[in-house]
Short mmCIF file of C-alpha atoms in Angstrom, two decimals:
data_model
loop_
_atom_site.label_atom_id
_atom_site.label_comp_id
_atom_site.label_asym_id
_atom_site.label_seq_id
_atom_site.Cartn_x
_atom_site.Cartn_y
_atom_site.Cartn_z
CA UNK A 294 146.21 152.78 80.23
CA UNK A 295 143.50 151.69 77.67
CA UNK A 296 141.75 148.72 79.70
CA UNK A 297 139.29 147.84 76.88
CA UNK A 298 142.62 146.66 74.94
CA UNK A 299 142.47 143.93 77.82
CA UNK A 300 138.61 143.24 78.72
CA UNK A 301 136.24 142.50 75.99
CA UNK A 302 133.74 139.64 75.06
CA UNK A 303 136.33 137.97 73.41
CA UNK A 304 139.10 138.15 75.96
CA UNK A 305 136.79 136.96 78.50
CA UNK A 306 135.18 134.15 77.20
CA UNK A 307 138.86 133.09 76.24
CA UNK A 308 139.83 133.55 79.54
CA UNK A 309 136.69 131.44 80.50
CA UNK A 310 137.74 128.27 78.23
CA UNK A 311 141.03 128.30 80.06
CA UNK A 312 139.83 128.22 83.51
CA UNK A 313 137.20 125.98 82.11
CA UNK A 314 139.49 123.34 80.61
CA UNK A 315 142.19 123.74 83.64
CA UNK A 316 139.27 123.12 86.06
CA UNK A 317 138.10 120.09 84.16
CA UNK A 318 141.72 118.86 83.81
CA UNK A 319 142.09 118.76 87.57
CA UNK A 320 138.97 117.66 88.33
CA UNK A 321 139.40 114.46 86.10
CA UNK A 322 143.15 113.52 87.57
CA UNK A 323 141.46 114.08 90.81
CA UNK A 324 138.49 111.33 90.01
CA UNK A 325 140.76 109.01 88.65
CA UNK A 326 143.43 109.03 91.61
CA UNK A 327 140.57 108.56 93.67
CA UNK A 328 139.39 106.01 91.93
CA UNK A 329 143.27 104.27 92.36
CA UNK A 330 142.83 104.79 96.25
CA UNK A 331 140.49 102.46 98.36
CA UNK A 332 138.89 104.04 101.34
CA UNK A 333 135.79 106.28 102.03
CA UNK A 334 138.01 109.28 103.92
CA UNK A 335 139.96 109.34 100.52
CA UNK A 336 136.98 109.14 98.46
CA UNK A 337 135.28 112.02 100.28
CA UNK A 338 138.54 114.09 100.80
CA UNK A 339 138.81 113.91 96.94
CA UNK A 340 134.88 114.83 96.24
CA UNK A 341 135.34 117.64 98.63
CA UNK A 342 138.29 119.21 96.42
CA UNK A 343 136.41 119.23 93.32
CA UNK A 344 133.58 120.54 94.89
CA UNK A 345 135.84 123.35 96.89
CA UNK A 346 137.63 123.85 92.60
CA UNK A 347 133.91 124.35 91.71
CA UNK A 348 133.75 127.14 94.08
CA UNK A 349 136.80 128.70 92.83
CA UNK A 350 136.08 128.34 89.06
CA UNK A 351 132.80 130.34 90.27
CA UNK A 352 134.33 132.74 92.39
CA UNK A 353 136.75 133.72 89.20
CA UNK A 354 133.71 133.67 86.73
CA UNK A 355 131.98 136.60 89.01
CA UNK A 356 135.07 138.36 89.63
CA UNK A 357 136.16 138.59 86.12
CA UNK A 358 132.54 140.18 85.36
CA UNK A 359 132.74 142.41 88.18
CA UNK A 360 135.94 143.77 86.12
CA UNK A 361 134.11 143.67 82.79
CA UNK A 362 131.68 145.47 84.49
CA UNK A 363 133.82 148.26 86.17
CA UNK A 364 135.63 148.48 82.88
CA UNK A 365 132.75 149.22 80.92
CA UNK A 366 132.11 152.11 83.10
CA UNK A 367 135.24 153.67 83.30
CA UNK A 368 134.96 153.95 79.45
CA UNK A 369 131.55 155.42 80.32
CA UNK A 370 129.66 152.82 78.37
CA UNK A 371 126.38 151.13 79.13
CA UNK A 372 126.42 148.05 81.29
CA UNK A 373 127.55 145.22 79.01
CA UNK A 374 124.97 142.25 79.93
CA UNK A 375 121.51 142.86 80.50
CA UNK A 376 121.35 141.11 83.95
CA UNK A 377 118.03 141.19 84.41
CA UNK A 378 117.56 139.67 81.55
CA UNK A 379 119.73 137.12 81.94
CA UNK A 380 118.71 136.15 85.13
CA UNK A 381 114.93 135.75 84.01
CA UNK A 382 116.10 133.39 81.04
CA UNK A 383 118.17 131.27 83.54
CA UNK A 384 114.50 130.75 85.71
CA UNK A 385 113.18 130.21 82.48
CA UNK A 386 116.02 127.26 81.88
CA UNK A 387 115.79 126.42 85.52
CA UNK A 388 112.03 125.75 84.97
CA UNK A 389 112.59 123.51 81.82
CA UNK A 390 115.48 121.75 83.54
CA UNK A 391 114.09 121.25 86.74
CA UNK A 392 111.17 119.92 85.15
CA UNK A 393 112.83 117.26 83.11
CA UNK A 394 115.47 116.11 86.57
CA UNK A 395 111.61 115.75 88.10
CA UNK A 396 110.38 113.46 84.70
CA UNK A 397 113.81 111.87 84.94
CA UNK A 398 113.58 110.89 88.39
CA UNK A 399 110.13 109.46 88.05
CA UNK A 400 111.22 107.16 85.44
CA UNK A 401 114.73 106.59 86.84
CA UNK A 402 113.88 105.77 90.23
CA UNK A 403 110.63 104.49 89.40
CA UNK A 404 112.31 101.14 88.69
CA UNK A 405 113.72 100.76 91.71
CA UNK A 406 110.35 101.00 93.95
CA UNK A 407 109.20 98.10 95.82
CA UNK A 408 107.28 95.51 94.02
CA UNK A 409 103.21 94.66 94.38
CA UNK A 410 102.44 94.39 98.38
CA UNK A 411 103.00 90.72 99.31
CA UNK A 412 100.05 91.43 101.78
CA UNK A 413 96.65 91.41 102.18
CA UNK A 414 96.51 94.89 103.73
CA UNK A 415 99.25 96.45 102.00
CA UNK A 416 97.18 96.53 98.89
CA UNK A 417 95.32 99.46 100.75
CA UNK A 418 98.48 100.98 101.83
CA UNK A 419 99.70 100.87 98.40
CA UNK A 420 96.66 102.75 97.26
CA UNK A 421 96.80 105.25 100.10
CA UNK A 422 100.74 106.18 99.22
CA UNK A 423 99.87 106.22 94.98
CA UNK A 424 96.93 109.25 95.60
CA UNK A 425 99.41 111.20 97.89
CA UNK A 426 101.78 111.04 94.97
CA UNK A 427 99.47 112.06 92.64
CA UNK A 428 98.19 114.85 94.75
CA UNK A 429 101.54 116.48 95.28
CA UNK A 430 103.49 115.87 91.92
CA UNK A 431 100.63 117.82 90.39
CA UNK A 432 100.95 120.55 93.51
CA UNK A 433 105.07 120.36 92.67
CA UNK A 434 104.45 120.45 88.85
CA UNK A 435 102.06 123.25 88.72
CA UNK A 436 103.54 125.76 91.95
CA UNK A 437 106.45 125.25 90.28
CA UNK A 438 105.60 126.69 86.78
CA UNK A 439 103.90 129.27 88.09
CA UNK A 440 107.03 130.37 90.30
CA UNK A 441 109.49 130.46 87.70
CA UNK A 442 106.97 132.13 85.09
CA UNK A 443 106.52 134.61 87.13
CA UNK A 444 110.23 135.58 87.38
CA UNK A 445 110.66 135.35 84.23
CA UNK A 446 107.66 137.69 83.12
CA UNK A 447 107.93 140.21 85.95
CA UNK A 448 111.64 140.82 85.36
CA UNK A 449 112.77 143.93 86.52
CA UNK A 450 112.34 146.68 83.75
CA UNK A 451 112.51 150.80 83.40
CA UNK A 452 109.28 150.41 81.42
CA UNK A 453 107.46 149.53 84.58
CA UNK A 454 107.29 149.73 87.98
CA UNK A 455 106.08 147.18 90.48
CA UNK A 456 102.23 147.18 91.70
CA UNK A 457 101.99 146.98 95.21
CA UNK A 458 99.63 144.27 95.97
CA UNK A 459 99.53 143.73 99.79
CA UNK A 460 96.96 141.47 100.29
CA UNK A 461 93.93 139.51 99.13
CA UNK A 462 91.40 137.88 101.08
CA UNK A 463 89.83 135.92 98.41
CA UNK A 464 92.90 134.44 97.39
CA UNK A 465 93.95 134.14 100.91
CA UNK A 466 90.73 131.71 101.61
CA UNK A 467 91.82 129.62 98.85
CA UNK A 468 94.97 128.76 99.55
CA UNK A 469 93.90 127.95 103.08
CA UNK A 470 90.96 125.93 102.72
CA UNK A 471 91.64 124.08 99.43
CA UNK A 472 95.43 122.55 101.32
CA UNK A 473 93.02 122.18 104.42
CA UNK A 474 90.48 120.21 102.53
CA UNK A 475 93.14 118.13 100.74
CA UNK A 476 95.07 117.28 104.03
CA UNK A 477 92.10 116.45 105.51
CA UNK A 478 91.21 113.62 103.41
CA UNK A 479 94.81 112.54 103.34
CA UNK A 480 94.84 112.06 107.24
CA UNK A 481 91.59 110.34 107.31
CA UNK A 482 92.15 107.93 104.89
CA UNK A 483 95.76 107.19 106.53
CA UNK A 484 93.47 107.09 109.91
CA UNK A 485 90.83 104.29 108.36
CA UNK A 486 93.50 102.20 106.52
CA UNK A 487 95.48 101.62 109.88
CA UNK A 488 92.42 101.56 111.75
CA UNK A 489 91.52 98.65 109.79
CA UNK A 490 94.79 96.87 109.23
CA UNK A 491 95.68 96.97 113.47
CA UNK A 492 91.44 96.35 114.83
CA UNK A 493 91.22 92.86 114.70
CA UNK A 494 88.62 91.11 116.25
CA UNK A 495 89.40 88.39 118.76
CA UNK A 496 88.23 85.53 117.63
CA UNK A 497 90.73 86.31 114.48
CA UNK A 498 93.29 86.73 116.47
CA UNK A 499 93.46 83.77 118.24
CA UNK A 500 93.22 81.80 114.98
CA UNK A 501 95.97 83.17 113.57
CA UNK A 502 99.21 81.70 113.70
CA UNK A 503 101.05 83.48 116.81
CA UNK A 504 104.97 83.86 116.19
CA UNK A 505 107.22 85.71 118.96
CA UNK A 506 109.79 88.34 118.18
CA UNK A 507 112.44 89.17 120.18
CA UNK A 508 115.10 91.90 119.61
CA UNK A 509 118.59 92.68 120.78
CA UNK A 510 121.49 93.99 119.79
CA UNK A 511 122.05 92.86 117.02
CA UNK A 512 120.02 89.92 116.03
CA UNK A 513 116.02 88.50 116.29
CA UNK A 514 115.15 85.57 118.20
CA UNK A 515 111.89 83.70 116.86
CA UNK A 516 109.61 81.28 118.15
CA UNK A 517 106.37 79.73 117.06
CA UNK A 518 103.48 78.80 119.25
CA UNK A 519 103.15 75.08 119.31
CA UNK A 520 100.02 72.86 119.32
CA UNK A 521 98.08 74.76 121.11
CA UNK A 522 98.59 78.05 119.31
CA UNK A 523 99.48 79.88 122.36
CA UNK A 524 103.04 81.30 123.46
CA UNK A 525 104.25 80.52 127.20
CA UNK A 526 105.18 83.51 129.59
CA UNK A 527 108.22 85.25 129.60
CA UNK A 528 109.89 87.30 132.45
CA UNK A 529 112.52 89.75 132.08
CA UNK A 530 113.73 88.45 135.13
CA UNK A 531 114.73 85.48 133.90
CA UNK A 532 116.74 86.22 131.33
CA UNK A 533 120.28 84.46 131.24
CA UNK A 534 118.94 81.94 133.86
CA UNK A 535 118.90 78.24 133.88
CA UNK A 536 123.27 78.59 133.86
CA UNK A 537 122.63 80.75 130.48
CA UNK A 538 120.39 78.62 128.69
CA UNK A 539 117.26 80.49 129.17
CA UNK A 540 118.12 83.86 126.76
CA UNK A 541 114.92 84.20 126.41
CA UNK A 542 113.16 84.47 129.69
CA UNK A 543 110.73 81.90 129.01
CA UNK A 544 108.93 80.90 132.11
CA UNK A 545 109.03 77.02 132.47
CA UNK A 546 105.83 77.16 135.44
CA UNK A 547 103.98 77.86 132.21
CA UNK A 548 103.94 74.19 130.20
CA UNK A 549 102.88 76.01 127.36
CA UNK A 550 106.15 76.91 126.57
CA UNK A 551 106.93 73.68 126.62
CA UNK A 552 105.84 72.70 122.70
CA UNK A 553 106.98 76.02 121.42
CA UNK A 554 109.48 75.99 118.63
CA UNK A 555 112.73 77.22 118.09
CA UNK A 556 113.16 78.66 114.32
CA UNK A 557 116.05 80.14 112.13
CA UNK A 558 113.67 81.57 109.92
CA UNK A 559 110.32 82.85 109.46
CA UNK A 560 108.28 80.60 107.44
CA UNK A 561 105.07 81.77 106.48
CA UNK A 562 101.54 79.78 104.84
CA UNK A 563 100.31 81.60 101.98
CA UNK A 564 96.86 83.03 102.17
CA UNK A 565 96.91 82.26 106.63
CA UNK A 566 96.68 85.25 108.72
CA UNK A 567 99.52 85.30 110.92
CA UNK A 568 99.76 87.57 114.30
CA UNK A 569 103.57 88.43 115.47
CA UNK A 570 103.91 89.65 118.98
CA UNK A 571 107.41 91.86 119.25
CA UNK A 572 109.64 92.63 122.62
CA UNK A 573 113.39 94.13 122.54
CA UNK A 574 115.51 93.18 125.48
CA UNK A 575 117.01 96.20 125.44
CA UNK A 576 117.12 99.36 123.12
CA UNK A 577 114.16 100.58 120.85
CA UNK A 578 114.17 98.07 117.38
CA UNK A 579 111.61 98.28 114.19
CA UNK A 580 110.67 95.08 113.18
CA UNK A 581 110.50 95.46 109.95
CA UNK A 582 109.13 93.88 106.39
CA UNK A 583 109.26 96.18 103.83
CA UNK A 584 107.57 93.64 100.96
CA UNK A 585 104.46 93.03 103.17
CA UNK A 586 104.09 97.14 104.38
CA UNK A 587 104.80 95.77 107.74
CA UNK A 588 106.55 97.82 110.52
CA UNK A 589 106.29 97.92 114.03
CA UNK A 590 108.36 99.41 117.02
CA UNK A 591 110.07 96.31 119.55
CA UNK A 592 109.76 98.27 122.86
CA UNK A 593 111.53 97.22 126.12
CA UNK A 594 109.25 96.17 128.21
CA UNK A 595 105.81 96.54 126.08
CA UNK A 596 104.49 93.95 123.55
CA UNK A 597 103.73 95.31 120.70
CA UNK A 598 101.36 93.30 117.79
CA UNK A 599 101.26 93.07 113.84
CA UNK A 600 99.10 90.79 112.27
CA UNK A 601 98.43 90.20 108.37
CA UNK A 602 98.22 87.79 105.24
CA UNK A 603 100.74 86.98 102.84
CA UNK A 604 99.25 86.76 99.64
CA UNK A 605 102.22 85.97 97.15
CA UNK A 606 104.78 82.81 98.00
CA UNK A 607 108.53 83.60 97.23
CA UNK A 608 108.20 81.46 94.31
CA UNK A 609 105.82 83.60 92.82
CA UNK A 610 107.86 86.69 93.66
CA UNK A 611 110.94 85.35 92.37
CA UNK A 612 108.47 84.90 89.15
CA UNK A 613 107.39 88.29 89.15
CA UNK A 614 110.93 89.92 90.02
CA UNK A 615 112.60 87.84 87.59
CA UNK A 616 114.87 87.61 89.93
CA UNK A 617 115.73 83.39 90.84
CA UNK A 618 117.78 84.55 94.73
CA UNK A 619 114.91 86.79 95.82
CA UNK A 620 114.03 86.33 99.41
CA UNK A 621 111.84 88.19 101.89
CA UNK A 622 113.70 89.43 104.46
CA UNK A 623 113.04 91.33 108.56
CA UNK A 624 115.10 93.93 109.08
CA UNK A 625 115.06 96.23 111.77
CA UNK A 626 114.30 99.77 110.80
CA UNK A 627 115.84 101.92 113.68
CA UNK A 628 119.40 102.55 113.85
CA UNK A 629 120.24 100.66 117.10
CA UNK A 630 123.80 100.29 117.71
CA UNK A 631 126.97 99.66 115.18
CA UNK A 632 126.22 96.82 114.09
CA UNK A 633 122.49 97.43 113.22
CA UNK A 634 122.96 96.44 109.76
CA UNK A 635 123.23 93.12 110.51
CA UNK A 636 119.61 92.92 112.21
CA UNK A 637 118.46 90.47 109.51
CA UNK A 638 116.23 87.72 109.26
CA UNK A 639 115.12 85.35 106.16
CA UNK A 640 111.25 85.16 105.68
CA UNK A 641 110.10 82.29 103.19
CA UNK A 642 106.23 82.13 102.16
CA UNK A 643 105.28 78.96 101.36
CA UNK A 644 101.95 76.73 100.08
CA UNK A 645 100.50 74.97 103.31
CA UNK A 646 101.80 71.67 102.64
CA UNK A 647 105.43 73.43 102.44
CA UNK A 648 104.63 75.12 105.42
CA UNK A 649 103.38 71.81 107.18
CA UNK A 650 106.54 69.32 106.49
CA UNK A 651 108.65 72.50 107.58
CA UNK A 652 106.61 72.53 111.01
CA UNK A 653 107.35 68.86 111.71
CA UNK A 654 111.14 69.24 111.15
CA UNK A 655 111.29 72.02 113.81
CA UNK A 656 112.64 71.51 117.61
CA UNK A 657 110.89 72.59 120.79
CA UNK A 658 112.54 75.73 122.00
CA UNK A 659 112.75 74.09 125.41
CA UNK A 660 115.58 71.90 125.42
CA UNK A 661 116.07 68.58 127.86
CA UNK A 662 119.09 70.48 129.10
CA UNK A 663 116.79 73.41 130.20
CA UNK A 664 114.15 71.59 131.93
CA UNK A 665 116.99 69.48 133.76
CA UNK A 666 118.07 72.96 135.55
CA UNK A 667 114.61 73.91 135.97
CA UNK A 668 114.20 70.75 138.41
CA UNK A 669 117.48 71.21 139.75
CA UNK A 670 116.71 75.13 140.57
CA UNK A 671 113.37 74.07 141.69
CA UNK A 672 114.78 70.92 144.05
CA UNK A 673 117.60 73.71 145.60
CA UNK A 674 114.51 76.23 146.18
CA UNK A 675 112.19 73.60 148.12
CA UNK A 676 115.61 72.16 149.87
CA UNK A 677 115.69 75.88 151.16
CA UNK A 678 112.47 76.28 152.12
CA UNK A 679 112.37 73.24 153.98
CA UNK A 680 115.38 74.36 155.92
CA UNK A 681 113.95 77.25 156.75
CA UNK A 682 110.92 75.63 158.10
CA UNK A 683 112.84 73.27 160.26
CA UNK A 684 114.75 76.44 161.59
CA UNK A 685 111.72 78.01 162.77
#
């Protein structure tokens, strides 16, 4: 049986179109029936068939080689494709393509990167992030090159053999020191820039404007000190008390919870400091502002603190967006439960005298209703005690 009658170059790259246009065929019935069919399980059943035909068309390609291969040698001819060849242009083309998907990504993606830090202090963040991405796109770029060149030049060939080349001290020290070095600086300035942005002093702290943030599953409860700047007490032991009223815990012995307000959003003064103490009532939460580089863990049972200036109102970033619905938004940035995508909460910054008239339409977060079952829980407490008294 002559088997080179059968398998040559142009019998298998014939063979190759037909695989090549069947594959293609079935792939595209297979995207647009998915695309007729609502439902993520029927979306991802469909992706994982073309990528499992993908396989297959592959798995032919190499087998119908190996043949061409074997066939080639039973008619005691050479090997019919340089491999090693081949396989050093593909790094080359790997290297070239790669390269480009890197460019491509850059300028893609690029776009879709948060816009100019609507802080004070995330100016420095900013700054901190841009040299790290400097730093390692040119490690990436230039490792990279080198890598692929390197496979492509040093190719196996039966003009040469390889040169053993154990080790190197010199070049050892380099590429030990030099990433040491580098890392180094990258970790200290990380260390300073959060140094700075969470070591307040005092007396700036308590003249900032003090907002409370509570988490729980799944939603933020805010209040804003009142007149006096200062948030009453809370308990965790008296959450859900006063017949439900009290979700928060606040302590009414402490009368300066008594001005605190009750907000359904965060409004902020532009160009005011403003300190935000966080709790969670019950799992970990991130409170979380990506436009202002703010994040901070909500911790059961520990406060924790993020203070900063907002430097850019939401009319100016709607300006600079070009985009008329932007808003500022908290989010929470741990994955807390099901429904932790809806852990949302509108932030507005606004001029002072914005921020002012907004103050004076807002409602003390202790109601008449609450302090009506504080006396009555009080008046039932001192009726007991005095019983008790006239029992002993």
């Amino acid at each position: 049986m002559n088997l080179k009658k059968y398998f040559n170059l142009k019998s298998l790259f014939t063979a190759f179109a037909l695989v090549g246009l069947s594959l293609g065929q079935v792939m595209a019935q297979a995207t647009e029936e998915a695309a007729k069919n609502e439902g993520l399980g029927k979306t991802v059943s469909y992706y994982i068939l073309l990528f499992l035909l993908a396989c297959v068309f592959i798995g032919i390609i190499g087998k119908v080689l190996q043949v061409y291969e074997l066939t080639r040698k039973i008619q005691g001819k050479k090997s019919g494709i340089a491999w090693d060849k081949f396989n050093g242009a593909m790094f080359a083309a790997a290297l070239i393509l790669g390269l480009y998907g890197a460019y491509w990504s850059y300028a893609e993606h690029g776009s879709l990167i948060l816009p100019e830090s609507a802080s004070e202090h995330g100016v420095a963040i900013d700054s901190m992030f841009n040299v790290t991405l400097i730093i390692t796109t040119f490690v990436f770029v230039v490792t990279h090159i080198i890598l692929f060149l390197f496979a492509y030049k040093y190719k196996h060939s039966k003009k040469r053999t390889a040169y053993y080349y154990p080790h190197n001290n010199t070049l050892e020290k380099y590429w030990t020191i030099i990433p040491a070095i580098a890392l180094t600086v990258l970790v200290l300035m990380g260390f300073f820039i959060w140094r700075g942005i969470t070591n307040i002093p005092k007396d700036q702290m308590a003249s900032a404007i003090q907002i409370d943030v509570t988490a729980h599953q799944f939603a933020w409860d805010v209040r804003y000190a009142g007149k006096d700047n200062v948030n009453g007490r809370k308990n965790y032991k008296l959450i859900g008390s006063l017949n439900g009223l009290n979700n928060l815990g606040l302590d009414l012995s402490d009368s300066r919870n008594n001005d605190d307000l009750k907000v359904n959003e965060i409004v902020l003064p532009v160009n005011k400091s403003v300190r935000f103490t966080i709790g969670s009532q019950d799992v970990l939460h991130s409170f979380y502002m990506p436009h202002f580089r703010v994040q901070m863990n909500a911790v059961p049972g520990m406060p924790t603190f993020f203070q900063f200036t907002p430097k850019i109102t939401t009319a100016e970033m709607q300006e600079k967006t070009n985009n008329p619905e932007f808003n500022y938004q908290l989010y929470c940035a741990k994955i807390c439960g099901g429904s932790h995508y809806n852990m949302k909460f509108l932030v507005k910054v606004v001029s002072e005298k914005e921020y002012q008239e907004w103050l004076k339409e807002q409602k003390p977060i202790v109601t008449e209703e609450m302090k009506k079952e504080y006396q009555l829980a009080l008046s039932k407490q001192n009726s007991v005690n005095n019983q008790i008294a006239l029992n002993n």
